[in-house]
Structure formats: structure tokens, C-alpha cells
PDB file of C-alpha atoms in Angstrom:
ATOM      1  CA  GLN A   1       0.054   0.095   0.021  1.00 50.00           C
ATOM      2  CA  GLY A   2       3.022   2.306  -0.019  1.00 57.00           C
ATOM      3  CA  HIS A   3       2.807   3.270   3.677  1.00 67.00           C
ATOM      4  CA  GLY A   4       5.766   1.120   4.663  1.00 79.00           C
ATOM      5  CA  HIS A   5       6.706  -0.665   7.875  1.00 84.00           C
ATOM      6  CA  MET A   6       9.041   0.150  10.736  1.00 88.00           C
ATOM      7  CA  ALA A   7      10.622  -2.063  13.299  1.00 90.00           C
ATOM      8  CA  ALA A   8      13.640  -1.758  15.695  1.00 93.00           C
ATOM      9  CA  ILE A   9      16.695  -3.704  16.471  1.00 94.00           C
ATOM     10  CA  ILE A  10      18.319  -2.971  19.759  1.00 95.00           C
ATOM     11  CA  GLY A  11      21.703  -4.442  21.069  1.00 91.00           C
ATOM     12  CA  ASN A  12      25.404  -4.523  20.294  1.00 77.00           C
ATOM     13  CA  GLN A  13      28.141  -6.898  20.330  1.00 77.00           C
ATOM     14  CA  SER A  14      26.628 -10.308  19.828  1.00 77.00           C
ATOM     15  CA  ARG A  15      23.127 -10.131  21.209  1.00 89.00           C
ATOM     16  CA  TYR A  16      20.416  -8.261  19.420  1.00 95.00           C
ATOM     17  CA  TYR A  17      16.530  -7.940  19.691  1.00 95.00           C
ATOM     18  CA  TYR A  18      14.356  -7.420  16.695  1.00 93.00           C
ATOM     19  CA  ILE A  19      11.028  -5.716  17.595  1.00 93.00           C
ATOM     20  CA  THR A  20       8.215  -5.577  15.230  1.00 89.00           C
ATOM     21  CA  ALA A  21       4.449  -4.708  15.664  1.00 88.00           C
ATOM     22  CA  GLY A  22       1.382  -5.333  13.470  1.00 80.00           C
ATOM     23  CA  THR A  23      -1.847  -7.214  13.411  1.00 64.00           C
ATOM     24  CA  GLY A  24      -0.099 -10.596  13.450  1.00 58.00           C
ATOM     25  CA  ASP A  25      -2.416 -11.509  10.430  1.00 52.00           C
ATOM     26  CA  SER A  26      -0.959 -12.324   7.096  1.00 46.00           C
ATOM     27  CA  ASP A  27      -3.960 -11.224   5.131  1.00 44.00           C
ATOM     28  CA  TYR A  28      -2.782  -7.541   5.768  1.00 41.00           C
ATOM     29  CA  SER A  29      -6.175  -6.502   7.288  1.00 40.00           C
ATOM     30  CA  ILE A  30      -4.182  -3.839   9.103  1.00 40.00           C
ATOM     31  CA  TYR A  31      -5.030  -1.542   6.259  1.00 42.00           C
ATOM     32  CA  SER A  32      -8.734  -1.733   7.185  1.00 39.00           C
ATOM     33  CA  ASN A  33      -8.131  -1.039  10.860  1.00 44.00           C
ATOM     34  CA  SER A  34     -10.258  -4.018  11.435  1.00 46.00           C
ATOM     35  CA  GLY A  35     -10.184  -3.957  15.365  1.00 50.00           C
ATOM     36  CA  GLN A  36      -7.496  -6.641  15.744  1.00 56.00           C
ATOM     37  CA  ASN A  37      -5.604  -6.291  19.025  1.00 64.00           C
ATOM     38  CA  GLY A  38      -2.187  -6.747  17.148  1.00 74.00           C
ATOM     39  CA  VAL A  39       0.913  -8.336  18.184  1.00 82.00           C
ATOM     40  CA  LEU A  40       4.244  -6.949  19.394  1.00 88.00           C
ATOM     41  CA  ALA A  41       6.866  -9.590  18.690  1.00 89.00           C
ATOM     42  CA  ILE A  42      10.494  -9.631  20.098  1.00 92.00           C
ATOM     43  CA  TYR A  43      12.979 -11.855  18.666  1.00 92.00           C
ATOM     44  CA  ALA A  44      16.415 -12.526  20.221  1.00 93.00           C
ATOM     45  CA  ILE A  45      19.100 -12.840  17.415  1.00 93.00           C
ATOM     46  CA  GLU A  46      22.767 -13.660  17.852  1.00 91.00           C
ATOM     47  CA  ALA A  47      25.048 -12.324  15.320  1.00 92.00           C
ATOM     48  CA  SER A  48      28.466 -10.668  15.077  1.00 91.00           C
ATOM     49  CA  SER A  49      27.260  -7.223  14.038  1.00 90.00           C
ATOM     50  CA  MET A  50      24.280  -4.971  13.423  1.00 90.00           C
ATOM     51  CA  ASP A  51      24.858  -5.427   9.646  1.00 89.00           C
ATOM     52  CA  LYS A  52      24.373  -9.125  10.068  1.00 92.00           C
ATOM     53  CA  VAL A  53      21.205  -8.732  12.109  1.00 91.00           C
ATOM     54  CA  ILE A  54      19.826  -6.453   9.497  1.00 90.00           C
ATOM     55  CA  SER A  55      20.441  -8.997   6.804  1.00 89.00           C
ATOM     56  CA  ILE A  56      18.881 -11.770   8.893  1.00 90.00           C
ATOM     57  CA  VAL A  57      15.770  -9.742   9.423  1.00 89.00           C
ATOM     58  CA  ARG A  58      15.405  -8.661   5.757  1.00 86.00           C
ATOM     59  CA  ASN A  59      15.629 -12.274   4.698  1.00 84.00           C
ATOM     60  CA  ASN A  60      13.469 -13.860   7.387  1.00 83.00           C
ATOM     61  CA  ASP A  61      10.543 -11.549   8.180  1.00 78.00           C
ATOM     62  CA  THR A  62       8.224 -12.217   5.243  1.00 70.00           C
ATOM     63  CA  ASN A  63       5.213 -10.895   7.141  1.00 69.00           C
ATOM     64  CA  ASN A  64       6.044  -7.238   6.804  1.00 67.00           C
ATOM     65  CA  SER A  65       7.226  -4.883   4.105  1.00 64.00           C
ATOM     66  CA  TYR A  66      10.740  -5.509   2.894  1.00 70.00           C
ATOM     67  CA  TYR A  67      13.099  -3.288   4.806  1.00 79.00           C
ATOM     68  CA  ASP A  68      14.917  -1.298   2.090  1.00 81.00           C
ATOM     69  CA  ASP A  69      16.630   1.322   4.327  1.00 88.00           C
ATOM     70  CA  PHE A  70      17.746   1.740   7.949  1.00 91.00           C
ATOM     71  CA  VAL A  71      19.079   4.301  10.390  1.00 93.00           C
ATOM     72  CA  THR A  72      21.386   3.268  13.387  1.00 93.00           C
ATOM     73  CA  PHE A  73      22.132   5.186  16.489  1.00 96.00           C
ATOM     74  CA  SER A  74      24.857   4.648  18.980  1.00 94.00           C
ATOM     75  CA  THR A  75      23.292   4.187  22.437  1.00 95.00           C
ATOM     76  CA  SER A  76      24.569   3.287  25.878  1.00 94.00           C
ATOM     77  CA  SER A  77      24.018  -0.293  27.441  1.00 93.00           C
ATOM     78  CA  LYS A  78      21.720   1.262  29.996  1.00 94.00           C
ATOM     79  CA  MET A  79      19.625   2.806  27.111  1.00 96.00           C
ATOM     80  CA  ASP A  80      19.449  -0.675  25.462  1.00 95.00           C
ATOM     81  CA  GLU A  81      18.272  -2.257  28.560  1.00 95.00           C
ATOM     82  CA  ASN A  82      15.692   0.474  29.108  1.00 96.00           C
ATOM     83  CA  MET A  83      14.438   0.213  25.477  1.00 96.00           C
ATOM     84  CA  LEU A  84      14.352  -3.658  25.697  1.00 96.00           C
ATOM     85  CA  SER A  85      12.397  -3.369  29.159  1.00 96.00           C
ATOM     86  CA  THR A  86       9.947  -0.959  27.553  1.00 97.00           C
ATOM     87  CA  ALA A  87       9.420  -3.203  24.519  1.00 96.00           C
ATOM     88  CA  TYR A  88       8.610  -6.220  26.862  1.00 96.00           C
ATOM     89  CA  ALA A  89       6.240  -4.028  28.993  1.00 96.00           C
ATOM     90  CA  LYS A  90       4.584  -2.926  25.799  1.00 93.00           C
ATOM     91  CA  GLN A  91       4.293  -6.479  24.607  1.00 93.00           C
ATOM     92  CA  ARG A  92       2.538  -7.492  27.885  1.00 93.00           C
ATOM     93  CA  LYS A  93       0.069  -4.675  27.291  1.00 92.00           C
ATOM     94  CA  PHE A  94      -0.697  -6.171  23.729  1.00 87.00           C
ATOM     95  CA  GLN A  95      -1.112  -9.686  25.136  1.00 88.00           C
ATOM     96  CA  THR A  96      -3.581  -8.461  27.690  1.00 89.00           C
ATOM     97  CA  GLY A  97      -5.538  -6.209  25.294  1.00 86.00           C
ATOM     98  CA  GLU A  98      -4.615  -3.139  27.434  1.00 90.00           C
ATOM     99  CA  GLU A  99      -2.940  -1.755  24.426  1.00 88.00           C
ATOM    100  CA  GLU A 100      -4.115  -2.435  20.678  1.00 83.00           C
ATOM    101  CA  TYR A 101      -2.694  -1.913  17.246  1.00 83.00           C
ATOM    102  CA  ARG A 102      -4.268   0.822  15.254  1.00 81.00           C
ATOM    103  CA  LEU A 103      -3.317   2.013  11.766  1.00 76.00           C
ATOM    104  CA  PHE A 104      -3.533   5.677  12.480  1.00 79.00           C
ATOM    105  CA  THR A 105      -2.983   6.097  16.238  1.00 82.00           C
ATOM    106  CA  ASN A 106      -0.794   3.208  17.375  1.00 84.00           C
ATOM    107  CA  ASN A 107       0.846   1.746  14.371  1.00 87.00           C
ATOM    108  CA  CYS A 108       4.361   0.097  13.862  1.00 89.00           C
ATOM    109  CA  ALA A 109       6.051   3.610  13.820  1.00 90.00           C
ATOM    110  CA  ASP A 110       4.269   4.797  16.937  1.00 92.00           C
ATOM    111  CA  ILE A 111       5.395   1.750  18.823  1.00 93.00           C
ATOM    112  CA  VAL A 112       9.009   2.138  17.752  1.00 94.00           C
ATOM    113  CA  LYS A 113       8.754   5.836  18.806  1.00 95.00           C
ATOM    114  CA  ASP A 114       7.471   4.936  22.146  1.00 96.00           C
ATOM    115  CA  ILE A 115      10.244   2.354  22.852  1.00 96.00           C
ATOM    116  CA  PHE A 116      13.032   4.585  21.633  1.00 97.00           C
ATOM    117  CA  GLU A 117      11.882   7.719  23.474  1.00 97.00           C
ATOM    118  CA  GLU A 118      11.117   5.939  26.881  1.00 97.00           C
ATOM    119  CA  GLY A 119      14.279   4.105  26.698  1.00 96.00           C
ATOM    120  CA  THR A 120      16.662   6.895  25.647  1.00 97.00           C
ATOM    121  CA  ASN A 121      14.880  10.044  27.016  1.00 96.00           C
ATOM    122  CA  VAL A 122      15.379  11.495  23.522  1.00 97.00           C
ATOM    123  CA  ASP A 123      12.728  12.714  20.938  1.00 95.00           C
ATOM    124  CA  LEU A 124      12.790  10.703  17.836  1.00 93.00           C
ATOM    125  CA  ASN A 125      11.473  13.643  15.673  1.00 88.00           C
ATOM    126  CA  MET A 126       9.204  11.761  13.688  1.00 89.00           C
ATOM    127  CA  GLY A 127       6.584  14.492  12.743  1.00 85.00           C
ATOM    128  CA  ILE A 128       2.788  13.853  12.915  1.00 86.00           C
ATOM    129  CA  SER A 129       1.989  11.806   9.765  1.00 86.00           C
ATOM    130  CA  PRO A 130       0.665   8.249  10.604  1.00 82.00           C
ATOM    131  CA  ARG A 131       2.550   6.866   7.597  1.00 86.00           C
ATOM    132  CA  PRO A 132       5.719   4.807   8.658  1.00 88.00           C
ATOM    133  CA  ASN A 133       7.501   5.873   5.497  1.00 88.00           C
ATOM    134  CA  ASP A 134       7.055   9.612   6.341  1.00 90.00           C
ATOM    135  CA  ASN A 135       8.040   8.898   9.951  1.00 91.00           C
ATOM    136  CA  PHE A 136      11.233   7.203   8.795  1.00 92.00           C
ATOM    137  CA  GLU A 137      12.157  10.065   6.431  1.00 93.00           C
ATOM    138  CA  ASN A 138      11.800  12.476   9.247  1.00 94.00           C
ATOM    139  CA  ILE A 139      14.205  10.326  11.314  1.00 95.00           C
ATOM    140  CA  LYS A 140      16.652  10.179   8.559  1.00 95.00           C
ATOM    141  CA  GLU A 141      16.606  14.079   8.248  1.00 95.00           C
ATOM    142  CA  ASN A 142      16.979  14.518  11.879  1.00 96.00           C
ATOM    143  CA  LYS A 143      19.816  11.747  12.487  1.00 96.00           C
ATOM    144  CA  THR A 144      22.525  14.035  13.482  1.00 97.00           C
ATOM    145  CA  GLU A 145      20.368  16.031  15.911  1.00 97.00           C
ATOM    146  CA  ILE A 146      18.986  12.867  17.471  1.00 97.00           C
ATOM    147  CA  GLN A 147      22.385  11.267  17.809  1.00 97.00           C
ATOM    148  CA  TYR A 148      23.663  14.526  19.448  1.00 97.00           C
ATOM    149  CA  ASP A 149      20.775  14.344  21.942  1.00 97.00           C
ATOM    150  CA  ILE A 150      21.660  10.662  22.613  1.00 97.00           C
ATOM    151  CA  TYR A 151      25.215  11.588  23.375  1.00 97.00           C
ATOM    152  CA  ASN A 152      24.043  14.379  25.815  1.00 96.00           C
ATOM    153  CA  GLU A 153      21.910  11.778  27.545  1.00 96.00           C
ATOM    154  CA  ILE A 154      24.854   9.383  27.902  1.00 96.00           C
ATOM    155  CA  GLU A 155      26.858  12.107  29.375  1.00 94.00           C
ATOM    156  CA  ASN A 156      24.119  12.898  31.866  1.00 90.00           C
ATOM    157  CA  GLU A 157      24.025   9.068  32.856  1.00 86.00           C
ATOM    158  CA  ASN A 158      27.721   9.001  33.308  1.00 86.00           C
ATOM    159  CA  GLU A 159      27.535  12.023  35.588  1.00 85.00           C
ATOM    160  CA  LYS A 160      25.023  10.349  37.856  1.00 72.00           C
TER     161      LYS A 160
END
């Protein structure tokens, strides 16, 4: 449908976590906002680099749009832990029905944004469009500023 899909990979060194959200329905009824609760899936991936993890995800996640671009940020181990903890908490909310996937108000991009911002205390600067492709373009345009804000937060962590 040209709207795209956004997911996150958290981690470094040899342990990574791939986080993706959607309806969990392979017939792509997400476009109809059909009232499905949705799924937030978290997969542990062991690989030697982020590039290898991206390749694994591109080749194995056939339920979502093909990932044709990506942006990476350097974060601290504490931020990685916080993002992963936030992702697991969100996953539990999906499982209990406390939180639902919605095309315009709680889609894959919104979920990535929530996990990133709660875990790093940095604004992802996605804009207001509900389209993941638009959100991603905003992130790419603001990558330098976002990374700068991350480094400032890491400095704040280290001072505590």
C-alpha cells in the first residue's frame, strides 16, 4: 500500500533484539483498521554485527514490508536495557488487550517511537504523519540531531 513498515533492532556486540508490531495477520487487514488487537513480537538474534542482524531480518521477516533502508544510533548499554524493558512491557500490554494496534493512532512507527523515547529519553523527531515511510524520512533527516541528543543523555548518565 506504499505506507511502509517500521521496526527496531536493539543491542550490540553479539546479542540483538528485533522488535516488530502489527496485526499478526498475514492477510494484511491492518489496512482496514479491522479492530484486531495486534501483536508486538520480540526476537532474540545472535550475530556478530548490526549489519548481519539487518540482513537476517530482511531475509526472514516475510510478514512485513521489505526493509529497504535503515538508520542506526549509538546508544549506551543502559539505554539498550531500558528500550528492551519498555518493549517487553508494551508486549505484555498487547497480550492482555490493554494496548491495541491501530493503523492511524498506534501503528508500527508509533510503537518504535515509544520504545525509543522511553528508553533513551530522546525525542525521535518523527513528525505527525501516521505513515511509517514519512516518519522514517523525518528520522533520517534529523539523524544528526537525534544522535547528538543521545550523546548528551549518555553524558548525563555518566555524571550520575
